[in-house]
N, CA and C of each residue as an Amber inpcrd file, in Angstrom:
protein
   492
  71.3840000  79.1130000 111.4220000  72.7670000  79.4350000 111.7420000
  72.9100000  80.9100000 112.1200000  72.1970000  81.7870000 111.4060000
  72.3170000  83.2210000 111.6790000  71.8630000  83.5620000 113.1010000
  70.8420000  82.8440000 113.6000000  70.3880000  83.0610000 114.9820000
  71.5120000  82.7480000 115.9690000  72.1910000  81.6420000 115.7250000
  73.3090000  81.2450000 116.5940000  74.3940000  82.3170000 116.5650000
  74.7500000  82.7560000 115.3750000  75.7860000  83.7860000 115.2160000
  75.3810000  85.0770000 115.9240000  74.1330000  85.4690000 115.7700000
  73.6460000  86.6960000 116.4050000  73.6780000  86.6100000 117.9310000
  73.4030000  85.4220000 118.4750000  73.3630000  85.2380000 119.9270000
  74.7280000  84.9520000 120.5480000  75.7050000  84.6340000 119.7210000
  77.0160000  84.2290000 120.2190000  77.6880000  85.2600000 121.1290000
  77.7230000  86.5390000 120.7640000  78.3730000  87.5070000 121.6750000
  77.7430000  87.5330000 123.0690000  76.4170000  87.4610000 123.1350000
  75.7470000  87.4670000 124.4360000  76.0320000  86.1690000 125.1950000
  75.9560000  85.0400000 124.5040000  76.2650000  83.7640000 125.1500000
  77.6880000  83.7670000 125.6980000  78.6340000  84.2560000 124.8970000
  80.0350000  84.3080000 125.3180000  80.2020000  85.2300000 126.5240000
  79.5020000  86.3530000 126.5050000  79.5690000  87.3010000 127.6290000
  79.0130000  86.6590000 128.8980000  77.8860000  85.9540000 128.7560000
  77.2720000  85.2770000 129.9000000  78.1930000  84.2090000 130.4890000
  79.0020000  83.5770000 129.6620000  79.8950000  82.4910000 130.1020000
  81.3040000  82.9930000 130.4270000  81.5590000  84.2950000 130.2300000
  82.9250000  84.8290000 130.3510000  83.5830000  84.5110000 131.7020000
  82.8900000  84.8070000 132.7760000  83.4730000  84.5960000 134.1050000
  83.7550000  83.1120000 134.3470000  82.7910000  82.2890000 133.9930000
  82.9380000  80.8350000 134.1400000  84.1260000  80.3310000 133.3030000
  84.2200000  80.8150000 132.0600000  85.3150000  80.4010000 131.1780000
  86.6590000  80.8720000 131.7040000  86.6980000  82.0940000 132.1990000
  87.9520000  82.6510000 132.7180000  88.4520000  81.8120000 133.9020000
  87.5490000  81.4570000 134.7970000  87.8960000  80.6070000 135.9420000
  88.4040000  79.2540000 135.4590000  87.7100000  78.6770000 134.4970000
  88.1080000  77.3820000 133.9490000  89.5090000  77.4540000 133.3370000
  89.7650000  78.4740000 132.5120000  91.0620000  78.5830000 131.8540000
  92.1920000  78.8850000 132.8370000  91.8980000  79.5960000 133.9140000
  92.9080000  79.8410000 134.9510000  93.3330000  78.5130000 135.5690000
  92.3570000  77.6660000 135.8660000  92.6520000  76.3350000 136.4210000
  93.3770000  75.4700000 135.3990000  92.9680000  75.5710000 134.1460000
  93.5880000  74.7860000 133.0810000  95.0660000  75.1410000 132.9180000
  95.3760000  76.4270000 133.0010000  96.7690000  76.8790000 132.8940000
  97.6080000  76.3550000 134.0510000  97.0270000  76.3610000 135.2590000
  97.7650000  75.9230000 136.4410000  98.0150000  74.4170000 136.4280000
  97.0280000  73.6640000 135.9520000  97.1430000  72.2050000 136.0060000
  96.5260000  71.5590000 134.7620000  97.1990000  71.7110000 133.5920000
  96.6390000  71.0820000 132.3860000  96.6960000  69.5520000 132.4770000
  95.6270000  68.8830000 132.0780000  95.6410000  67.4100000 132.0820000
  96.7420000  66.8850000 131.1480000  97.2850000  65.7310000 131.4950000
  98.3690000  65.1410000 130.6810000  97.9490000  64.9290000 129.2300000
  96.7150000  64.5710000 129.0250000  96.2180000  64.2430000 127.6850000
  95.5130000  65.4250000 127.0070000  95.7890000  66.6510000 127.4390000
  95.0490000  67.8100000 126.9370000  95.0800000  67.9180000 125.4110000
  96.2370000  67.7400000 124.8000000  96.3300000  67.8630000 123.3370000
  95.4260000  66.8520000 122.6330000  95.3600000  65.6340000 123.1680000
  94.5060000  64.6000000 122.5720000  93.0210000  64.9230000 122.7930000
  92.7070000  65.3750000 123.9900000  91.3190000  65.7470000 124.2970000
  90.8780000  66.8730000 123.3630000  91.7330000  67.8810000 123.2160000
  91.3930000  69.0300000 122.3710000  91.2100000  68.6160000 120.9170000
  92.0720000  67.7320000 120.4230000  91.9440000  67.2750000 119.0370000
  90.6080000  66.5660000 118.8420000  90.2320000  65.7470000 119.8150000
  88.9590000  65.0140000 119.7340000  87.7670000  65.9790000 119.7730000
  87.7920000  66.9370000 120.7050000  86.6980000  67.9050000 120.8090000
  86.6160000  68.7750000 119.5590000  87.7710000  69.1730000 119.0410000
  87.8480000  69.9740000 117.8110000  87.2310000  69.1980000 116.6330000
  87.6590000  67.9590000 116.4780000  87.1500000  67.1400000 115.3720000
  85.6420000  66.9290000 115.4870000  85.1650000  66.6410000 116.7050000
  83.7230000  66.4430000 116.9300000  82.9420000  67.7020000 116.5610000
  83.4140000  68.8510000 117.0180000  82.7050000  70.1110000 116.7580000
  82.6640000  70.4270000 115.2730000  83.7650000  70.1800000 114.5700000
  83.7930000  70.5320000 113.1540000  83.1160000  69.5020000 112.2560000
  82.7750000  68.3410000 112.8100000  81.9090000  67.4070000 112.0640000
  80.4890000  67.9680000 112.0070000  80.1340000  68.7990000 112.9950000
  78.7800000  69.3440000 113.0990000  78.6990000  70.8070000 112.6540000
  79.8230000  71.3930000 112.2770000  79.8580000  72.8130000 111.9360000
  80.2480000  72.9900000 110.4780000  79.4160000  73.6910000 109.7330000
  79.7220000  74.0080000 108.3400000  80.1860000  75.4620000 108.2840000
  81.4880000  75.6210000 108.1380000  82.0580000  76.9730000 108.1270000
  81.5010000  77.8280000 106.9890000  81.1240000  77.2010000 105.8930000
  80.5700000  77.9480000 104.7520000  79.1780000  78.5050000 105.0520000
  78.4830000  77.9060000 106.0170000  77.1910000  78.4360000 106.4410000
  77.3810000  79.6700000 107.3120000  78.5320000  79.7570000 107.9570000
  78.7760000  80.7810000 108.9680000  79.6820000  81.9030000 108.4560000
  80.9630000  81.6170000 108.3130000  81.9880000  82.5840000 107.8850000
  82.0440000  83.8210000 108.7800000  81.5790000  83.6890000 110.0170000
  81.5610000  84.8360000 110.9240000  82.9730000  85.3500000 111.2140000
  83.9460000  84.4430000 111.2390000  85.3260000  84.8720000 111.4660000
  85.7720000  85.8320000 110.3620000  85.4200000  85.5270000 109.1320000
  85.8080000  86.3600000 107.9790000  85.0160000  87.6750000 107.9320000
  83.8180000  87.6380000 108.4980000  82.9430000  88.8170000 108.4610000
  83.2400000  89.8100000 109.5770000  83.8060000  89.3200000 110.6850000
  83.9370000  90.1770000 111.8610000  85.3650000  90.4600000 112.3100000
  86.2980000  89.6340000 111.9040000  87.6910000  89.8230000 112.3280000
  88.6050000  89.6300000 111.1390000  89.8050000  90.0920000 111.2750000
  90.7910000  89.8930000 110.2210000  91.9930000  89.1630000 110.7820000
  92.6200000  88.3460000 109.9710000  93.7930000  87.6040000 110.4360000
  95.0470000  88.4770000 110.4470000  96.0430000  87.9970000 111.1490000
  97.3820000  88.5700000 111.0230000  98.0060000  87.9500000 109.7810000
  98.7770000  88.7250000 109.0690000  99.4830000  88.2330000 107.8890000
 100.9660000  88.1800000 108.2110000 101.5440000  86.9870000 108.1790000
 102.9830000  86.8490000 108.3860000 103.7040000  87.2470000 107.1000000
 105.0040000  87.4100000 107.1820000 105.7900000  87.7040000 105.9810000
 105.6340000  86.5850000 104.9470000 105.5750000  85.3340000 105.4330000
 105.3760000  84.1950000 104.5150000 104.0140000  84.2730000 103.8330000
 102.9890000  84.6780000 104.5940000 101.6450000  84.8440000 104.0150000
 101.6800000  85.8950000 102.9110000 102.2980000  87.0280000 103.2050000
 102.3820000  88.1240000 102.2310000 103.0860000  87.6390000 100.9730000
 104.1920000  86.9300000 101.1430000 104.9480000  86.4230000  99.9870000
 104.1050000  85.4550000  99.1640000 103.4520000  84.5070000  99.8310000
 102.6630000  83.4830000  99.1440000 101.4560000  84.0920000  98.4240000
 100.7350000  84.9890000  99.0890000  99.5150000  85.5450000  98.5060000
  99.8430000  86.5390000  97.3920000 100.8670000  87.3390000  97.5830000
 101.2380000  88.2840000  96.5200000 101.7120000  87.5250000  95.2810000
 102.4150000  86.4090000  95.4800000 102.8390000  85.5660000  94.3450000
 101.6020000  85.0160000  93.6200000 100.6090000  84.5900000  94.3920000
  99.3550000  84.0870000  93.8350000  98.7020000  85.1370000  92.9230000
  98.7440000  86.3950000  93.3600000  98.1660000  87.4920000  92.5830000
  99.1080000  88.0490000  91.5180000 100.3300000  87.4830000  91.4680000
 101.3600000  87.9720000  90.5450000 101.6180000  89.4770000  90.7760000
 101.7190000  89.8090000  92.0640000 101.9700000  91.1920000  92.4830000
 103.2960000  91.2420000  93.2340000 103.8860000  92.4010000  93.2580000
 105.0270000  92.6120000  94.1460000 104.4760000  92.6500000  95.5720000
 105.2690000  92.2070000  96.5340000 104.8030000  92.1430000  97.9150000
 104.3520000  93.5170000  98.4240000 105.1220000  94.5420000  98.1200000
 104.7680000  95.8760000  98.5980000 103.4530000  96.3500000  97.9820000
 103.2190000  95.9810000  96.7380000 101.9670000  96.3360000  96.0640000
 100.7860000  95.6620000  96.7820000 100.9610000  94.3740000  97.1330000
  99.9210000  93.6450000  97.8660000  99.6570000  94.3230000  99.2210000
 100.7210000  94.6320000  99.9280000 100.6070000  95.2850000 101.2340000
  99.8610000  96.6120000 101.0970000 100.2820000  97.4170000 100.1370000
  99.6610000  98.7350000  99.9470000  98.1770000  98.6300000  99.6080000
  97.8200000  97.6180000  98.8240000  96.4370000  97.4890000  98.3690000
  95.5030000  96.8950000  99.4250000  96.0000000  95.9380000 100.2250000
  95.0980000  95.1870000 101.0960000  95.3610000  95.3000000 102.6030000
  96.5630000  95.6660000 102.9950000  96.9430000  95.5590000 104.4060000
  97.2690000  96.8980000 105.0440000  97.3160000  96.8570000 106.3660000
  97.7950000  97.9870000 107.1570000  98.5630000  97.3930000 108.3320000
  99.3220000  98.2330000 109.0140000 100.0380000  97.7810000 110.2040000
  99.2280000  98.2080000 111.4190000  98.9460000  97.2370000 112.3120000
  98.1290000  97.5390000 113.4970000  98.9900000  98.0300000 114.6560000
  98.3350000  98.2160000 115.8080000  99.0150000  98.7510000 116.9910000
 100.1050000  97.8260000 117.5300000 100.0520000  96.5380000 117.1800000
 101.0850000  95.5850000 117.6040000 102.1710000  95.4270000 116.5430000
 102.0990000  96.2640000 115.5270000 103.0710000  96.2520000 114.4270000
 102.9450000  95.0010000 113.5490000 101.7350000  94.4720000 113.4600000
 101.4550000  93.3130000 112.6100000 100.6880000  93.7590000 111.3760000
 100.8710000  93.0060000 110.2820000 100.0650000  93.2450000 109.0930000
  98.6770000  92.6590000 109.3110000  97.6580000  93.4680000 109.0620000
  96.2630000  93.0330000 109.1320000  95.5190000  93.6230000 107.9340000
  94.3150000  93.1500000 107.6980000  93.5060000  93.6950000 106.6150000
  93.1700000  95.1570000 106.8770000  93.0180000  95.9100000 105.8060000
  92.6280000  97.3200000 105.9560000  91.2200000  97.4490000 106.5180000
  90.3670000  96.4630000 106.2110000  88.9890000  96.5220000 106.7080000
  88.3800000  95.1270000 106.7710000  87.3180000  95.0130000 107.5450000
  86.5280000  93.7840000 107.5760000  85.1150000  94.1450000 107.1500000
  84.3420000  93.2490000 106.5740000  84.6690000  91.8500000 106.3350000
  85.8570000  91.6800000 105.3940000  86.4140000  90.4810000 105.4230000
  87.6000000  90.1860000 104.6290000  87.3500000  90.4720000 103.1490000
  88.2970000  91.1380000 102.5610000  88.2670000  91.4820000 101.1350000
  88.0980000  90.2500000 100.2530000  88.6140000  89.1140000 100.7270000
  88.6550000  87.9030000  99.9150000  87.4450000  86.9850000 100.1250000
  86.4880000  87.4250000 100.9560000  85.2830000  86.6410000 101.2220000
  84.2220000  86.9640000 100.1880000  83.7070000  85.9250000  99.5520000
  82.6500000  86.1050000  98.5620000  81.2740000  86.1100000  99.2040000
  80.2730000  86.5440000  98.4670000  78.8850000  86.5760000  98.9500000
  78.3910000  85.1730000  99.3170000  79.0090000  84.1460000  98.7210000
  78.6430000  82.7540000  98.9980000  79.4230000  82.1750000 100.1770000
  80.1700000  83.0270000 100.8920000  81.0130000  82.6430000 102.0250000
  82.2490000  81.8370000 101.6300000  82.5400000  81.7620000 100.3500000
  83.7670000  81.1030000  99.9050000  84.9040000  82.1160000  99.9070000
  86.0990000  81.6350000 100.2010000  87.2990000  82.4710000 100.2210000
  87.9530000  82.4010000  98.8450000  88.1900000  83.5590000  98.2560000
  88.7740000  83.5810000  96.9120000  90.2690000  83.2270000  96.9130000
  90.8980000  83.2060000  98.0950000  92.3150000  82.8270000  98.1710000
  92.4950000  81.6160000  99.1000000  91.4730000  80.7760000  99.1890000
  91.4660000  79.6630000 100.1420000  92.7470000  78.8290000 100.0900000
  93.2080000  78.4970000  98.9070000  94.3910000  77.6360000  98.7610000
  95.6680000  78.3000000  99.2840000  95.7030000  79.6280000  99.3100000
  96.9010000  80.3490000  99.7560000  96.6000000  81.2470000 100.9680000
  95.4700000  81.0300000 101.6310000  95.0230000  81.8880000 102.7320000
  96.0830000  81.9650000 103.8410000  96.0020000  83.0170000 104.6410000
  96.9810000  83.1900000 105.7270000  96.9530000  82.0240000 106.7280000
  98.0780000  81.8250000 107.3660000  98.2190000  80.7830000 108.3920000
  97.1530000  80.9510000 109.4810000  96.9020000  82.1890000 109.8820000
  95.9000000  82.4480000 110.9280000  94.5180000  81.9520000 110.5160000
  94.1880000  82.0610000 109.2450000  92.8920000  81.5660000 108.7430000
  92.8790000  80.0400000 108.7330000  93.9760000  79.4430000 108.2770000
  94.0530000  77.9800000 108.2210000  93.8950000  77.3650000 109.6060000
  94.4140000  78.0390000 110.6190000  94.4230000  77.4730000 111.9670000
  93.2270000  77.8860000 112.8290000  92.4440000  78.8670000 112.3790000
  91.3110000  79.3500000 113.1690000  90.3030000  78.2330000 113.4140000
  89.7420000  78.1100000 114.5860000  89.8420000  78.9360000 115.7890000
  90.9330000  78.4920000 116.7740000  91.9090000  77.7560000 116.2750000
  93.0950000  77.3690000 117.0560000  92.7760000  76.3950000 118.1810000
  91.6660000  75.7070000 118.0980000  91.2560000  74.7970000 119.1670000
  91.9030000  73.4240000 119.0660000  92.6580000  73.1700000 118.0030000
  93.3640000  71.8950000 117.9080000  94.8710000  72.1060000 118.0560000
  95.2380000  73.2270000 118.6040000  96.6360000  73.6030000 118.7510000
  97.2780000  72.8750000 119.9360000  98.5370000  72.5320000 119.7930000
  99.2860000  71.9250000 120.8950000  99.4220000  72.9600000 122.0070000
  99.5010000  72.4680000 123.2480000  99.6020000  73.3410000 124.4330000
  98.4960000  74.3930000 124.4170000  97.3150000  73.9110000 124.1620000
  96.1200000  74.7450000 124.0400000  95.9550000  75.7190000 125.2050000
  96.3190000  75.2950000 126.4060000  96.1310000  76.1350000 127.5980000
  96.8760000  77.4630000 127.5020000  97.8520000  77.5620000 126.6130000
  98.6400000  78.7940000 126.4810000  97.9200000  79.8920000 125.6940000
  96.8320000  79.5450000 125.0300000  96.1250000  80.5460000 124.2120000
  94.7260000  80.8320000 124.7400000  94.5680000  80.7540000 126.0450000
  93.2290000  80.9330000 126.6190000  92.6410000  82.3140000 126.3200000
  93.4480000  83.3600000 126.3120000  92.9160000  84.6960000 126.0090000
  92.3550000  84.7580000 124.5920000  93.0600000  84.1630000 123.6530000
  92.6020000  84.1060000 122.2650000  91.3140000  83.2880000 122.1750000
  91.2690000  82.1710000 122.8610000  90.0870000  81.3150000 122.8440000
  88.8790000  82.0450000 123.4270000  89.0980000  82.8140000 124.4910000
  87.9920000  83.5780000 125.1030000  87.4060000  84.5570000 124.0880000
  88.2350000  85.1350000 123.2360000  87.7340000  86.0320000 122.1840000
  87.0110000  85.2320000 121.0980000  87.5740000  84.0840000 120.7470000
  87.0260000  83.3030000 119.6390000  85.6670000  82.6850000 119.9350000
  85.3540000  82.4280000 121.2070000  84.0300000  81.8550000 121.5230000
  82.9070000  82.8390000 121.2050000  83.2250000  84.1200000 121.1310000
  82.2160000  85.1240000 120.7820000  82.0640000  85.2770000 119.2730000
  82.9490000  84.6430000 118.5030000  82.9680000  84.7620000 117.0440000
  82.5660000  83.4580000 116.3570000  83.0540000  82.3520000 116.8990000
  82.9430000  81.0510000 116.2270000  82.0530000  80.0910000 117.0220000
  80.9360000  79.6670000 116.4270000  80.0630000  78.7080000 117.1160000
  80.7950000  77.4200000 117.5030000  81.6990000  76.9470000 116.6530000
  82.4400000  75.7200000 116.9600000  83.3310000  75.9330000 118.1800000
  84.0140000  77.0690000 118.2490000  84.8790000  77.3570000 119.4040000
  84.0450000  77.4160000 120.6870000  82.8910000  78.0440000 120.6040000
  81.9910000  78.1110000 121.7590000  81.6310000  76.6930000 122.2160000
  81.2290000  75.8470000 121.2690000  80.8220000  74.4750000 121.5990000
  81.9940000  73.6540000 122.1330000  83.1820000  73.8820000 121.6060000
  84.3790000  73.1580000 122.0670000  84.6720000  73.5180000 123.5240000
  84.6070000  74.7920000 123.8500000  84.8760000  75.2110000 125.2330000
  83.8110000  74.6410000 126.1780000  82.5600000  74.6560000 125.7510000
  81.5070000  74.0790000 126.5920000  81.7570000  72.5810000 126.8020000
  82.1650000  71.8790000 125.7450000  82.4640000  70.4440000 125.8560000
  83.6930000  70.2050000 126.7360000  84.6730000  71.0940000 126.6560000
  85.8650000  70.9900000 127.5080000  85.4740000  71.0310000 128.9840000
  84.6000000  71.9760000 129.3160000  84.1970000  72.1440000 130.7100000
  83.4560000  70.9070000 131.2300000  82.7560000  70.2070000 130.3280000
  82.0750000  68.9640000 130.6980000  83.0890000  67.8270000 130.8920000
  84.0880000  67.8180000 130.0410000  85.0440000  66.7120000 129.9800000
  86.1630000  66.8350000 131.0250000  86.6320000  68.0570000 131.2490000
  87.7590000  68.2850000 132.1550000  87.2180000  68.9130000 133.4380000
  87.2850000  68.1620000 134.5040000  86.7750000  68.6410000 135.7880000
  87.9340000  68.9810000 136.7170000  87.7840000  70.1150000 137.4070000
  88.8160000  70.5220000 138.3830000  88.2570000  70.4500000 139.7850000
């Protein structure tokens, strides 16, 4: 798995132009059944992907924390929201709450998340490949293929399945 993770940025870079062209076409003319196709490709990829073996998303990027996330997680820790924010978060250039540093503070050495049950919405939905109107998040997906082996495989399968 580590070999795949190590090679992912280069593989994603090599496929960038091809993926960009594909997503441009996808945005212009999304297939009627795109949401169903994406759900199927997502499910297939995650049957073969063990996130606990990888955890590259937690090691290399940090999620956005919504106000609801902050409320839920600070309650879990029995902390005041501002205390949680001060201890773990910062405001980024887009004025969003993000982790102060990566890898994620809540990631254990065993790749388990210590706040899994209350984790941020962005973590629950990552890599967002089963999202409705998938074609609207192509820029995010282009970034995620360099981080997540499953996202990379889903995009490759999409290109096989959806022909323009």
